[in-house]
């Protein structure tokens, strides 16, 4: 989940494209050559170092439970490590495994203390924000503990460049396994409960755009688009 729908996302971008030869190399058959001109062959396999984007089927399927026999595997450890790496690299507050292309029930959240200094105090208070150390849940289950609904703007790194107001429950409880595979339970309220609900939605193939207040859906850099005469680009890499 993206915390700050700020101008920060509106930076320059370096063009990227795959390049193919324009004629078959001597060692290739004609068929192999013309197939590679349009192939959908995947050359970059998950877990990714970037966020998958809305439209990617991985964001629309129900993520699978991590099987018990793999809880202690180096592969699972690598997925969790990559999630934390990507979470921090893109400076956000929550991530779910499908966002790095892995359809497994894993989420990670972190709300750093320094964020308070970067936001107006009124925003911090109104949104009921508070520090949350890095928290990883494997096969999490969410229970609502406070059904009061709070409506605030939120963004998502998988819907890059946009934000909208979304209603979320004020209090939730997460249960599941921690990074070490131990049973864990955590009560969350306010903004941290919002992060948890947002990330849990990802495990069900849902995005905030499915239940946002559509009238508040906004491009996070619409002002910059005007001031910079449209010369604004949103990077999907970092
Ligand atoms: Zn998200």
JSON list of C-alpha atoms and ligand atoms in Angstrom, two decimals:
[
{"chain": "A", "resi": 1, "resn": "UNK", "atom": "CA", "xyz": [0.00, 0.00, 0.00]},
{"chain": "A", "resi": 2, "resn": "UNK", "atom": "CA", "xyz": [1.15, 3.46, -0.82]},
{"chain": "A", "resi": 3, "resn": "UNK", "atom": "CA", "xyz": [0.96, 5.98, 1.97]},
{"chain": "A", "resi": 4, "resn": "UNK", "atom": "CA", "xyz": [1.70, 9.24, 0.31]},
{"chain": "A", "resi": 5, "resn": "UNK", "atom": "CA", "xyz": [0.12, 10.10, -3.00]},
{"chain": "A", "resi": 6, "resn": "UNK", "atom": "CA", "xyz": [2.83, 12.68, -3.44]},
{"chain": "A", "resi": 7, "resn": "UNK", "atom": "CA", "xyz": [4.55, 14.40, -6.30]},
{"chain": "A", "resi": 8, "resn": "UNK", "atom": "CA", "xyz": [7.50, 12.15, -5.58]},
{"chain": "A", "resi": 9, "resn": "UNK", "atom": "CA", "xyz": [6.11, 9.55, -7.94]},
{"chain": "A", "resi": 10, "resn": "UNK", "atom": "CA", "xyz": [6.19, 12.01, -10.79]},
{"chain": "A", "resi": 11, "resn": "UNK", "atom": "CA", "xyz": [9.77, 11.74, -11.85]},
{"chain": "A", "resi": 12, "resn": "UNK", "atom": "CA", "xyz": [11.62, 11.32, -15.06]},
{"chain": "A", "resi": 13, "resn": "UNK", "atom": "CA", "xyz": [11.70, 7.92, -16.66]},
{"chain": "A", "resi": 14, "resn": "UNK", "atom": "CA", "xyz": [14.16, 6.14, -18.82]},
{"chain": "A", "resi": 15, "resn": "UNK", "atom": "CA", "xyz": [12.69, 4.52, -21.86]},
{"chain": "A", "resi": 16, "resn": "UNK", "atom": "CA", "xyz": [12.92, 0.76, -21.89]},
{"chain": "A", "resi": 17, "resn": "UNK", "atom": "CA", "xyz": [12.19, -1.66, -24.66]},
{"chain": "A", "resi": 18, "resn": "UNK", "atom": "CA", "xyz": [13.23, -5.09, -25.76]},
{"chain": "A", "resi": 19, "resn": "UNK", "atom": "CA", "xyz": [15.30, -5.12, -28.81]},
{"chain": "A", "resi": 20, "resn": "UNK", "atom": "CA", "xyz": [15.34, -7.91, -31.32]},
{"chain": "A", "resi": 21, "resn": "UNK", "atom": "CA", "xyz": [17.54, -8.49, -34.27]},
{"chain": "A", "resi": 22, "resn": "UNK", "atom": "CA", "xyz": [16.08, -7.49, -37.58]},
{"chain": "A", "resi": 23, "resn": "UNK", "atom": "CA", "xyz": [17.20, -10.63, -39.35]},
{"chain": "A", "resi": 24, "resn": "UNK", "atom": "CA", "xyz": [17.84, -14.20, -38.28]},
{"chain": "A", "resi": 25, "resn": "UNK", "atom": "CA", "xyz": [21.32, -14.96, -37.01]},
{"chain": "A", "resi": 26, "resn": "UNK", "atom": "CA", "xyz": [23.09, -17.65, -38.94]},
{"chain": "A", "resi": 27, "resn": "UNK", "atom": "CA", "xyz": [22.60, -20.14, -36.09]},
{"chain": "A", "resi": 28, "resn": "UNK", "atom": "CA", "xyz": [18.82, -19.63, -35.86]},
{"chain": "A", "resi": 29, "resn": "UNK", "atom": "CA", "xyz": [16.08, -21.21, -37.89]},
{"chain": "A", "resi": 30, "resn": "UNK", "atom": "CA", "xyz": [13.72, -18.84, -39.65]},
{"chain": "A", "resi": 31, "resn": "UNK", "atom": "CA", "xyz": [10.89, -20.06, -37.39]},
{"chain": "A", "resi": 32, "resn": "UNK", "atom": "CA", "xyz": [12.76, -19.40, -34.16]},
{"chain": "A", "resi": 33, "resn": "UNK", "atom": "CA", "xyz": [13.63, -15.99, -35.45]},
{"chain": "A", "resi": 34, "resn": "UNK", "atom": "CA", "xyz": [10.13, -14.89, -36.46]},
{"chain": "A", "resi": 35, "resn": "UNK", "atom": "CA", "xyz": [8.64, -16.33, -33.25]},
{"chain": "A", "resi": 36, "resn": "UNK", "atom": "CA", "xyz": [10.86, -14.20, -31.12]},
{"chain": "A", "resi": 37, "resn": "UNK", "atom": "CA", "xyz": [9.58, -11.11, -32.88]},
{"chain": "A", "resi": 38, "resn": "UNK", "atom": "CA", "xyz": [6.23, -11.45, -31.07]},
{"chain": "A", "resi": 39, "resn": "UNK", "atom": "CA", "xyz": [6.80, -14.11, -28.43]},
{"chain": "A", "resi": 40, "resn": "UNK", "atom": "CA", "xyz": [5.23, -13.71, -25.01]},
{"chain": "A", "resi": 41, "resn": "UNK", "atom": "CA", "xyz": [8.03, -15.77, -23.55]},
{"chain": "A", "resi": 42, "resn": "UNK", "atom": "CA", "xyz": [8.73, -14.51, -20.06]},
{"chain": "A", "resi": 43, "resn": "UNK", "atom": "CA", "xyz": [12.29, -13.53, -19.54]},
{"chain": "A", "resi": 44, "resn": "UNK", "atom": "CA", "xyz": [11.77, -12.04, -16.09]},
{"chain": "A", "resi": 45, "resn": "UNK", "atom": "CA", "xyz": [10.33, -14.46, -13.59]},
{"chain": "A", "resi": 46, "resn": "UNK", "atom": "CA", "xyz": [8.88, -13.73, -10.12]},
{"chain": "A", "resi": 47, "resn": "UNK", "atom": "CA", "xyz": [9.60, -12.85, -7.41]},
{"chain": "A", "resi": 48, "resn": "UNK", "atom": "CA", "xyz": [9.98, -9.49, -9.12]},
{"chain": "A", "resi": 49, "resn": "UNK", "atom": "CA", "xyz": [11.92, -6.45, -8.04]},
{"chain": "A", "resi": 50, "resn": "UNK", "atom": "CA", "xyz": [9.06, -4.21, -9.10]},
{"chain": "A", "resi": 51, "resn": "UNK", "atom": "CA", "xyz": [5.33, -3.97, -8.41]},
{"chain": "A", "resi": 52, "resn": "UNK", "atom": "CA", "xyz": [2.92, -5.80, -10.69]},
{"chain": "A", "resi": 53, "resn": "UNK", "atom": "CA", "xyz": [0.32, -3.44, -12.13]},
{"chain": "A", "resi": 54, "resn": "UNK", "atom": "CA", "xyz": [-3.47, -3.50, -12.30]},
{"chain": "A", "resi": 55, "resn": "UNK", "atom": "CA", "xyz": [-4.45, -5.64, -15.26]},
{"chain": "A", "resi": 56, "resn": "UNK", "atom": "CA", "xyz": [-1.91, -8.33, -14.36]},
{"chain": "A", "resi": 57, "resn": "UNK", "atom": "CA", "xyz": [-3.92, -11.52, -13.72]},
{"chain": "A", "resi": 58, "resn": "UNK", "atom": "CA", "xyz": [-1.79, -12.28, -10.65]},
{"chain": "A", "resi": 59, "resn": "UNK", "atom": "CA", "xyz": [-3.52, -9.37, -8.89]},
{"chain": "A", "resi": 60, "resn": "UNK", "atom": "CA", "xyz": [-6.93, -10.85, -9.62]},
{"chain": "A", "resi": 61, "resn": "UNK", "atom": "CA", "xyz": [-6.62, -14.38, -8.35]},
{"chain": "A", "resi": 62, "resn": "UNK", "atom": "CA", "xyz": [-7.05, -15.71, -4.87]},
{"chain": "A", "resi": 63, "resn": "UNK", "atom": "CA", "xyz": [-3.57, -16.34, -3.51]},
{"chain": "A", "resi": 64, "resn": "UNK", "atom": "CA", "xyz": [-2.71, -19.88, -2.38]},
{"chain": "A", "resi": 65, "resn": "UNK", "atom": "CA", "xyz": [-2.03, -20.89, 1.20]},
{"chain": "A", "resi": 66, "resn": "UNK", "atom": "CA", "xyz": [1.69, -21.47, 1.77]},
{"chain": "A", "resi": 67, "resn": "UNK", "atom": "CA", "xyz": [1.94, -25.25, 2.29]},
{"chain": "A", "resi": 68, "resn": "UNK", "atom": "CA", "xyz": [3.22, -26.34, 5.70]},
{"chain": "A", "resi": 69, "resn": "UNK", "atom": "CA", "xyz": [6.06, -28.34, 4.20]},
{"chain": "A", "resi": 70, "resn": "UNK", "atom": "CA", "xyz": [7.46, -25.20, 2.56]},
{"chain": "A", "resi": 71, "resn": "UNK", "atom": "CA", "xyz": [7.29, -22.92, 5.59]},
{"chain": "A", "resi": 72, "resn": "UNK", "atom": "CA", "xyz": [10.93, -23.55, 6.38]},
{"chain": "A", "resi": 73, "resn": "UNK", "atom": "CA", "xyz": [12.17, -23.53, 2.80]},
{"chain": "A", "resi": 74, "resn": "UNK", "atom": "CA", "xyz": [14.85, -21.23, 1.42]},
{"chain": "A", "resi": 75, "resn": "UNK", "atom": "CA", "xyz": [12.44, -20.34, -1.40]},
{"chain": "A", "resi": 76, "resn": "UNK", "atom": "CA", "xyz": [9.89, -18.93, 1.03]},
{"chain": "A", "resi": 77, "resn": "UNK", "atom": "CA", "xyz": [12.60, -17.06, 2.86]},
{"chain": "A", "resi": 78, "resn": "UNK", "atom": "CA", "xyz": [13.73, -15.55, -0.45]},
{"chain": "A", "resi": 79, "resn": "UNK", "atom": "CA", "xyz": [10.18, -14.45, -1.32]},
{"chain": "A", "resi": 80, "resn": "UNK", "atom": "CA", "xyz": [9.73, -12.73, 2.06]},
{"chain": "A", "resi": 81, "resn": "UNK", "atom": "CA", "xyz": [13.13, -11.08, 1.77]},
{"chain": "A", "resi": 82, "resn": "UNK", "atom": "CA", "xyz": [12.28, -9.81, -1.69]},
{"chain": "A", "resi": 83, "resn": "UNK", "atom": "CA", "xyz": [8.94, -8.45, -0.46]},
{"chain": "A", "resi": 84, "resn": "UNK", "atom": "CA", "xyz": [10.67, -6.50, 2.31]},
{"chain": "A", "resi": 85, "resn": "UNK", "atom": "CA", "xyz": [13.31, -5.28, -0.12]},
{"chain": "A", "resi": 86, "resn": "UNK", "atom": "CA", "xyz": [10.70, -4.02, -2.61]},
{"chain": "A", "resi": 87, "resn": "UNK", "atom": "CA", "xyz": [8.56, -2.52, 0.18]},
{"chain": "A", "resi": 88, "resn": "UNK", "atom": "CA", "xyz": [11.51, -0.47, 1.39]},
{"chain": "A", "resi": 89, "resn": "UNK", "atom": "CA", "xyz": [12.91, 0.32, -2.05]},
{"chain": "A", "resi": 90, "resn": "UNK", "atom": "CA", "xyz": [9.64, 1.95, -3.08]},
{"chain": "A", "resi": 91, "resn": "UNK", "atom": "CA", "xyz": [9.19, 3.54, 0.33]},
{"chain": "A", "resi": 92, "resn": "UNK", "atom": "CA", "xyz": [5.70, 2.23, 0.98]},
{"chain": "A", "resi": 93, "resn": "UNK", "atom": "CA", "xyz": [3.92, 0.86, 4.05]},
{"chain": "A", "resi": 94, "resn": "UNK", "atom": "CA", "xyz": [2.56, -2.50, 2.91]},
{"chain": "A", "resi": 95, "resn": "UNK", "atom": "CA", "xyz": [3.05, -5.21, 0.32]},
{"chain": "A", "resi": 96, "resn": "UNK", "atom": "CA", "xyz": [1.37, -8.49, -0.57]},
{"chain": "A", "resi": 97, "resn": "UNK", "atom": "CA", "xyz": [3.14, -11.34, -2.39]},
{"chain": "A", "resi": 98, "resn": "UNK", "atom": "CA", "xyz": [0.99, -11.06, -5.56]},
{"chain": "A", "resi": 99, "resn": "UNK", "atom": "CA", "xyz": [2.44, -7.58, -5.98]},
{"chain": "A", "resi": 100, "resn": "UNK", "atom": "CA", "xyz": [5.81, -9.14, -6.78]},
{"chain": "A", "resi": 101, "resn": "UNK", "atom": "CA", "xyz": [4.17, -11.76, -8.95]},
{"chain": "A", "resi": 102, "resn": "UNK", "atom": "CA", "xyz": [3.87, -14.52, -6.33]},
{"chain": "A", "resi": 103, "resn": "UNK", "atom": "CA", "xyz": [0.33, -15.75, -5.72]},
{"chain": "A", "resi": 104, "resn": "UNK", "atom": "CA", "xyz": [0.86, -16.86, -2.13]},
{"chain": "A", "resi": 105, "resn": "UNK", "atom": "CA", "xyz": [-0.75, -15.67, 1.10]},
{"chain": "A", "resi": 106, "resn": "UNK", "atom": "CA", "xyz": [2.01, -13.49, 2.52]},
{"chain": "A", "resi": 107, "resn": "UNK", "atom": "CA", "xyz": [1.89, -9.83, 3.54]},
{"chain": "A", "resi": 108, "resn": "UNK", "atom": "CA", "xyz": [4.45, -7.43, 5.00]},
{"chain": "A", "resi": 109, "resn": "UNK", "atom": "CA", "xyz": [3.79, -4.07, 6.64]},
{"chain": "A", "resi": 110, "resn": "UNK", "atom": "CA", "xyz": [6.00, -1.37, 8.08]},
{"chain": "A", "resi": 111, "resn": "UNK", "atom": "CA", "xyz": [5.15, 2.15, 9.19]},
{"chain": "A", "resi": 112, "resn": "UNK", "atom": "CA", "xyz": [8.36, 3.95, 10.01]},
{"chain": "A", "resi": 113, "resn": "UNK", "atom": "CA", "xyz": [8.58, 6.62, 12.69]},
{"chain": "A", "resi": 114, "resn": "UNK", "atom": "CA", "xyz": [10.18, 9.10, 10.32]},
{"chain": "A", "resi": 115, "resn": "UNK", "atom": "CA", "xyz": [6.98, 9.27, 8.24]},
{"chain": "A", "resi": 116, "resn": "UNK", "atom": "CA", "xyz": [5.50, 11.44, 10.97]},
{"chain": "A", "resi": 117, "resn": "UNK", "atom": "CA", "xyz": [8.03, 14.16, 10.20]},
{"chain": "A", "resi": 118, "resn": "UNK", "atom": "CA", "xyz": [7.20, 14.03, 6.51]},
{"chain": "A", "resi": 119, "resn": "UNK", "atom": "CA", "xyz": [3.47, 14.58, 6.96]},
{"chain": "A", "resi": 120, "resn": "UNK", "atom": "CA", "xyz": [1.47, 17.46, 8.39]},
{"chain": "A", "resi": 121, "resn": "UNK", "atom": "CA", "xyz": [0.70, 16.57, 12.02]},
{"chain": "A", "resi": 122, "resn": "UNK", "atom": "CA", "xyz": [-3.03, 17.10, 11.38]},
{"chain": "A", "resi": 123, "resn": "UNK", "atom": "CA", "xyz": [-2.97, 14.42, 8.67]},
{"chain": "A", "resi": 124, "resn": "UNK", "atom": "CA", "xyz": [-1.06, 12.05, 10.96]},
{"chain": "A", "resi": 125, "resn": "UNK", "atom": "CA", "xyz": [-3.66, 12.53, 13.70]},
{"chain": "A", "resi": 126, "resn": "UNK", "atom": "CA", "xyz": [-6.80, 12.53, 11.55]},
{"chain": "A", "resi": 127, "resn": "UNK", "atom": "CA", "xyz": [-5.81, 9.29, 9.86]},
{"chain": "A", "resi": 128, "resn": "UNK", "atom": "CA", "xyz": [-4.92, 7.73, 13.22]},
{"chain": "A", "resi": 129, "resn": "UNK", "atom": "CA", "xyz": [-1.43, 6.84, 12.13]},
{"chain": "A", "resi": 130, "resn": "UNK", "atom": "CA", "xyz": [1.11, 5.20, 14.39]},
{"chain": "A", "resi": 131, "resn": "UNK", "atom": "CA", "xyz": [4.44, 3.47, 14.08]},
{"chain": "A", "resi": 132, "resn": "UNK", "atom": "CA", "xyz": [4.45, -0.20, 13.12]},
{"chain": "A", "resi": 133, "resn": "UNK", "atom": "CA", "xyz": [7.70, -2.17, 13.06]},
{"chain": "A", "resi": 134, "resn": "UNK", "atom": "CA", "xyz": [8.26, -4.54, 10.17]},
{"chain": "A", "resi": 135, "resn": "UNK", "atom": "CA", "xyz": [5.56, -7.17, 10.44]},
{"chain": "A", "resi": 136, "resn": "UNK", "atom": "CA", "xyz": [5.32, -10.22, 8.22]},
{"chain": "A", "resi": 137, "resn": "UNK", "atom": "CA", "xyz": [2.34, -12.58, 8.17]},
{"chain": "A", "resi": 138, "resn": "UNK", "atom": "CA", "xyz": [2.27, -15.88, 6.35]},
{"chain": "A", "resi": 139, "resn": "UNK", "atom": "CA", "xyz": [-1.20, -17.37, 5.79]},
{"chain": "A", "resi": 140, "resn": "UNK", "atom": "CA", "xyz": [-2.85, -14.49, 7.68]},
{"chain": "A", "resi": 141, "resn": "UNK", "atom": "CA", "xyz": [-6.47, -14.41, 8.77]},
{"chain": "A", "resi": 142, "resn": "UNK", "atom": "CA", "xyz": [-8.14, -11.06, 9.45]},
{"chain": "A", "resi": 143, "resn": "UNK", "atom": "CA", "xyz": [-10.92, -10.51, 11.98]},
{"chain": "A", "resi": 144, "resn": "UNK", "atom": "CA", "xyz": [-12.69, -7.18, 12.31]},
{"chain": "A", "resi": 145, "resn": "UNK", "atom": "CA", "xyz": [-12.68, -5.97, 15.92]},
{"chain": "A", "resi": 146, "resn": "UNK", "atom": "CA", "xyz": [-14.15, -2.50, 15.42]},
{"chain": "A", "resi": 147, "resn": "UNK", "atom": "CA", "xyz": [-16.80, -2.09, 12.74]},
{"chain": "A", "resi": 148, "resn": "UNK", "atom": "CA", "xyz": [-16.66, 1.73, 12.73]},
{"chain": "A", "resi": 149, "resn": "UNK", "atom": "CA", "xyz": [-15.81, 2.80, 9.21]},
{"chain": "A", "resi": 150, "resn": "UNK", "atom": "CA", "xyz": [-13.19, 5.42, 8.50]},
{"chain": "A", "resi": 151, "resn": "UNK", "atom": "CA", "xyz": [-12.82, 7.02, 5.08]},
{"chain": "A", "resi": 152, "resn": "UNK", "atom": "CA", "xyz": [-9.41, 8.28, 4.01]},
{"chain": "A", "resi": 153, "resn": "UNK", "atom": "CA", "xyz": [-7.37, 8.52, 0.80]},
{"chain": "A", "resi": 154, "resn": "UNK", "atom": "CA", "xyz": [-5.16, 5.58, -0.02]},
{"chain": "A", "resi": 155, "resn": "UNK", "atom": "CA", "xyz": [-2.98, 4.52, -2.87]},
{"chain": "A", "resi": 156, "resn": "UNK", "atom": "CA", "xyz": [-1.49, 1.28, -4.11]},
{"chain": "A", "resi": 157, "resn": "UNK", "atom": "CA", "xyz": [1.81, 0.63, -5.78]},
{"chain": "A", "resi": 158, "resn": "UNK", "atom": "CA", "xyz": [-0.04, -1.69, -8.16]},
{"chain": "A", "resi": 159, "resn": "UNK", "atom": "CA", "xyz": [-2.26, 1.20, -9.26]},
{"chain": "A", "resi": 160, "resn": "UNK", "atom": "CA", "xyz": [0.70, 3.48, -9.67]},
{"chain": "A", "resi": 161, "resn": "UNK", "atom": "CA", "xyz": [0.02, 7.18, -9.95]},
{"chain": "A", "resi": 162, "resn": "UNK", "atom": "CA", "xyz": [-3.51, 7.27, -8.55]},
{"chain": "A", "resi": 163, "resn": "UNK", "atom": "CA", "xyz": [-5.31, 7.51, -5.22]},
{"chain": "A", "resi": 164, "resn": "UNK", "atom": "CA", "xyz": [-8.87, 7.52, -3.92]},
{"chain": "A", "resi": 165, "resn": "UNK", "atom": "CA", "xyz": [-10.82, 7.61, -0.69]},
{"chain": "A", "resi": 166, "resn": "UNK", "atom": "CA", "xyz": [-11.67, 4.19, 0.68]},
{"chain": "A", "resi": 167, "resn": "UNK", "atom": "CA", "xyz": [-13.74, 3.15, 3.69]},
{"chain": "A", "resi": 168, "resn": "UNK", "atom": "CA", "xyz": [-12.03, 0.72, 6.05]},
{"chain": "A", "resi": 169, "resn": "UNK", "atom": "CA", "xyz": [-12.87, -0.75, 9.44]},
{"chain": "A", "resi": 170, "resn": "UNK", "atom": "CA", "xyz": [-11.26, 0.99, 12.38]},
{"chain": "A", "resi": 171, "resn": "UNK", "atom": "CA", "xyz": [-9.93, -2.08, 14.16]},
{"chain": "A", "resi": 172, "resn": "UNK", "atom": "CA", "xyz": [-8.79, -5.54, 13.07]},
{"chain": "A", "resi": 173, "resn": "UNK", "atom": "CA", "xyz": [-6.88, -8.52, 14.39]},
{"chain": "A", "resi": 174, "resn": "UNK", "atom": "CA", "xyz": [-4.45, -10.51, 12.30]},
{"chain": "A", "resi": 175, "resn": "UNK", "atom": "CA", "xyz": [-3.50, -14.07, 13.11]},
{"chain": "A", "resi": 176, "resn": "UNK", "atom": "CA", "xyz": [-1.11, -16.27, 11.20]},
{"chain": "A", "resi": 177, "resn": "UNK", "atom": "CA", "xyz": [2.53, -17.20, 11.10]},
{"chain": "A", "resi": 178, "resn": "UNK", "atom": "CA", "xyz": [5.43, -14.82, 11.45]},
{"chain": "A", "resi": 179, "resn": "UNK", "atom": "CA", "xyz": [8.63, -14.85, 9.39]},
{"chain": "A", "resi": 180, "resn": "UNK", "atom": "CA", "xyz": [10.06, -17.62, 11.56]},
{"chain": "A", "resi": 181, "resn": "UNK", "atom": "CA", "xyz": [6.95, -19.75, 11.14]},
{"chain": "A", "resi": 182, "resn": "UNK", "atom": "CA", "xyz": [5.70, -19.16, 14.68]},
{"chain": "A", "resi": 183, "resn": "UNK", "atom": "CA", "xyz": [2.03, -18.55, 15.41]},
{"chain": "A", "resi": 184, "resn": "UNK", "atom": "CA", "xyz": [1.45, -14.82, 15.71]},
{"chain": "A", "resi": 185, "resn": "UNK", "atom": "CA", "xyz": [-1.39, -12.46, 16.56]},
{"chain": "A", "resi": 186, "resn": "UNK", "atom": "CA", "xyz": [-1.60, -8.70, 16.24]},
{"chain": "A", "resi": 187, "resn": "UNK", "atom": "CA", "xyz": [-4.30, -6.14, 17.02]},
{"chain": "A", "resi": 188, "resn": "UNK", "atom": "CA", "xyz": [-4.27, -3.07, 14.79]},
{"chain": "A", "resi": 189, "resn": "UNK", "atom": "CA", "xyz": [-6.30, 0.11, 14.71]},
{"chain": "A", "resi": 190, "resn": "UNK", "atom": "CA", "xyz": [-6.61, 3.24, 12.61]},
{"chain": "A", "resi": 191, "resn": "UNK", "atom": "CA", "xyz": [-4.18, 3.54, 9.73]},
{"chain": "A", "resi": 192, "resn": "UNK", "atom": "CA", "xyz": [-2.36, 0.30, 10.48]},
{"chain": "A", "resi": 193, "resn": "UNK", "atom": "CA", "xyz": [-5.70, -1.54, 10.41]},
{"chain": "A", "resi": 194, "resn": "UNK", "atom": "CA", "xyz": [-6.24, 0.08, 7.00]},
{"chain": "A", "resi": 195, "resn": "UNK", "atom": "CA", "xyz": [-2.88, -1.20, 5.76]},
{"chain": "A", "resi": 196, "resn": "UNK", "atom": "CA", "xyz": [-3.77, -4.71, 6.92]},
{"chain": "A", "resi": 197, "resn": "UNK", "atom": "CA", "xyz": [-7.18, -4.63, 5.20]},
{"chain": "A", "resi": 198, "resn": "UNK", "atom": "CA", "xyz": [-5.63, -3.30, 1.99]},
{"chain": "A", "resi": 199, "resn": "UNK", "atom": "CA", "xyz": [-2.97, -6.03, 1.91]},
{"chain": "A", "resi": 200, "resn": "UNK", "atom": "CA", "xyz": [-5.47, -8.77, 2.81]},
{"chain": "A", "resi": 201, "resn": "UNK", "atom": "CA", "xyz": [-7.61, -7.64, -0.15]},
{"chain": "A", "resi": 202, "resn": "UNK", "atom": "CA", "xyz": [-4.63, -8.34, -2.41]},
{"chain": "A", "resi": 203, "resn": "UNK", "atom": "CA", "xyz": [-4.67, -11.97, -1.27]},
{"chain": "A", "resi": 204, "resn": "UNK", "atom": "CA", "xyz": [-8.29, -12.21, -2.42]},
{"chain": "A", "resi": 205, "resn": "UNK", "atom": "CA", "xyz": [-7.55, -10.70, -5.82]},
{"chain": "A", "resi": 206, "resn": "UNK", "atom": "CA", "xyz": [-9.15, -7.40, -4.86]},
{"chain": "A", "resi": 207, "resn": "UNK", "atom": "CA", "xyz": [-7.83, -3.88, -5.33]},
{"chain": "A", "resi": 208, "resn": "UNK", "atom": "CA", "xyz": [-8.92, -0.68, -3.65]},
{"chain": "A", "resi": 209, "resn": "UNK", "atom": "CA", "xyz": [-10.37, 0.48, -6.96]},
{"chain": "A", "resi": 210, "resn": "UNK", "atom": "CA", "xyz": [-13.06, -2.20, -6.49]},
{"chain": "A", "resi": 211, "resn": "UNK", "atom": "CA", "xyz": [-14.58, -0.42, -3.51]},
{"chain": "A", "resi": 212, "resn": "UNK", "atom": "CA", "xyz": [-13.24, 3.13, -3.58]},
{"chain": "A", "resi": 213, "resn": "UNK", "atom": "CA", "xyz": [-15.36, 6.25, -3.66]},
{"chain": "A", "resi": 214, "resn": "UNK", "atom": "CA", "xyz": [-15.09, 6.64, -7.41]},
{"chain": "A", "resi": 215, "resn": "UNK", "atom": "CA", "xyz": [-15.73, 10.37, -7.30]},
{"chain": "A", "resi": 216, "resn": "UNK", "atom": "CA", "xyz": [-12.43, 10.83, -5.42]},
{"chain": "A", "resi": 217, "resn": "UNK", "atom": "CA", "xyz": [-10.26, 8.79, -7.79]},
{"chain": "A", "resi": 218, "resn": "UNK", "atom": "CA", "xyz": [-7.38, 11.06, -8.74]},
{"chain": "A", "resi": 219, "resn": "UNK", "atom": "CA", "xyz": [-4.08, 11.10, -10.56]},
{"chain": "A", "resi": 220, "resn": "UNK", "atom": "CA", "xyz": [-1.50, 11.89, -7.88]},
{"chain": "A", "resi": 221, "resn": "UNK", "atom": "CA", "xyz": [0.39, 14.27, -10.15]},
{"chain": "A", "resi": 222, "resn": "UNK", "atom": "CA", "xyz": [-2.45, 16.10, -11.90]},
{"chain": "A", "resi": 223, "resn": "UNK", "atom": "CA", "xyz": [-1.13, 19.45, -10.69]},
{"chain": "A", "resi": 224, "resn": "UNK", "atom": "CA", "xyz": [2.38, 18.74, -11.97]},
{"chain": "A", "resi": 225, "resn": "UNK", "atom": "CA", "xyz": [0.87, 17.77, -15.33]},
{"chain": "A", "resi": 226, "resn": "UNK", "atom": "CA", "xyz": [-0.42, 21.34, -15.57]},
{"chain": "A", "resi": 227, "resn": "UNK", "atom": "CA", "xyz": [2.61, 23.17, -14.20]},
{"chain": "A", "resi": 228, "resn": "UNK", "atom": "CA", "xyz": [5.02, 21.15, -16.33]},
{"chain": "A", "resi": 229, "resn": "UNK", "atom": "CA", "xyz": [2.93, 21.34, -19.48]},
{"chain": "A", "resi": 230, "resn": "UNK", "atom": "CA", "xyz": [2.33, 17.61, -19.39]},
{"chain": "A", "resi": 231, "resn": "UNK", "atom": "CA", "xyz": [6.01, 16.71, -19.19]},
{"chain": "A", "resi": 232, "resn": "UNK", "atom": "CA", "xyz": [5.57, 14.33, -16.25]},
{"chain": "A", "resi": 233, "resn": "UNK", "atom": "CA", "xyz": [6.17, 10.62, -16.17]},
{"chain": "A", "resi": 234, "resn": "UNK", "atom": "CA", "xyz": [5.53, 8.00, -13.53]},
{"chain": "A", "resi": 235, "resn": "UNK", "atom": "CA", "xyz": [8.33, 5.46, -13.12]},
{"chain": "A", "resi": 236, "resn": "UNK", "atom": "CA", "xyz": [7.55, 1.80, -12.48]},
{"chain": "A", "resi": 237, "resn": "UNK", "atom": "CA", "xyz": [11.11, 1.07, -11.43]},
{"chain": "A", "resi": 238, "resn": "UNK", "atom": "CA", "xyz": [13.48, 2.36, -8.84]},
{"chain": "B", "resi": 1, "resn": "LIG", "atom": "ZN1", "xyz": [-1.92, -2.37, -2.85]}
]
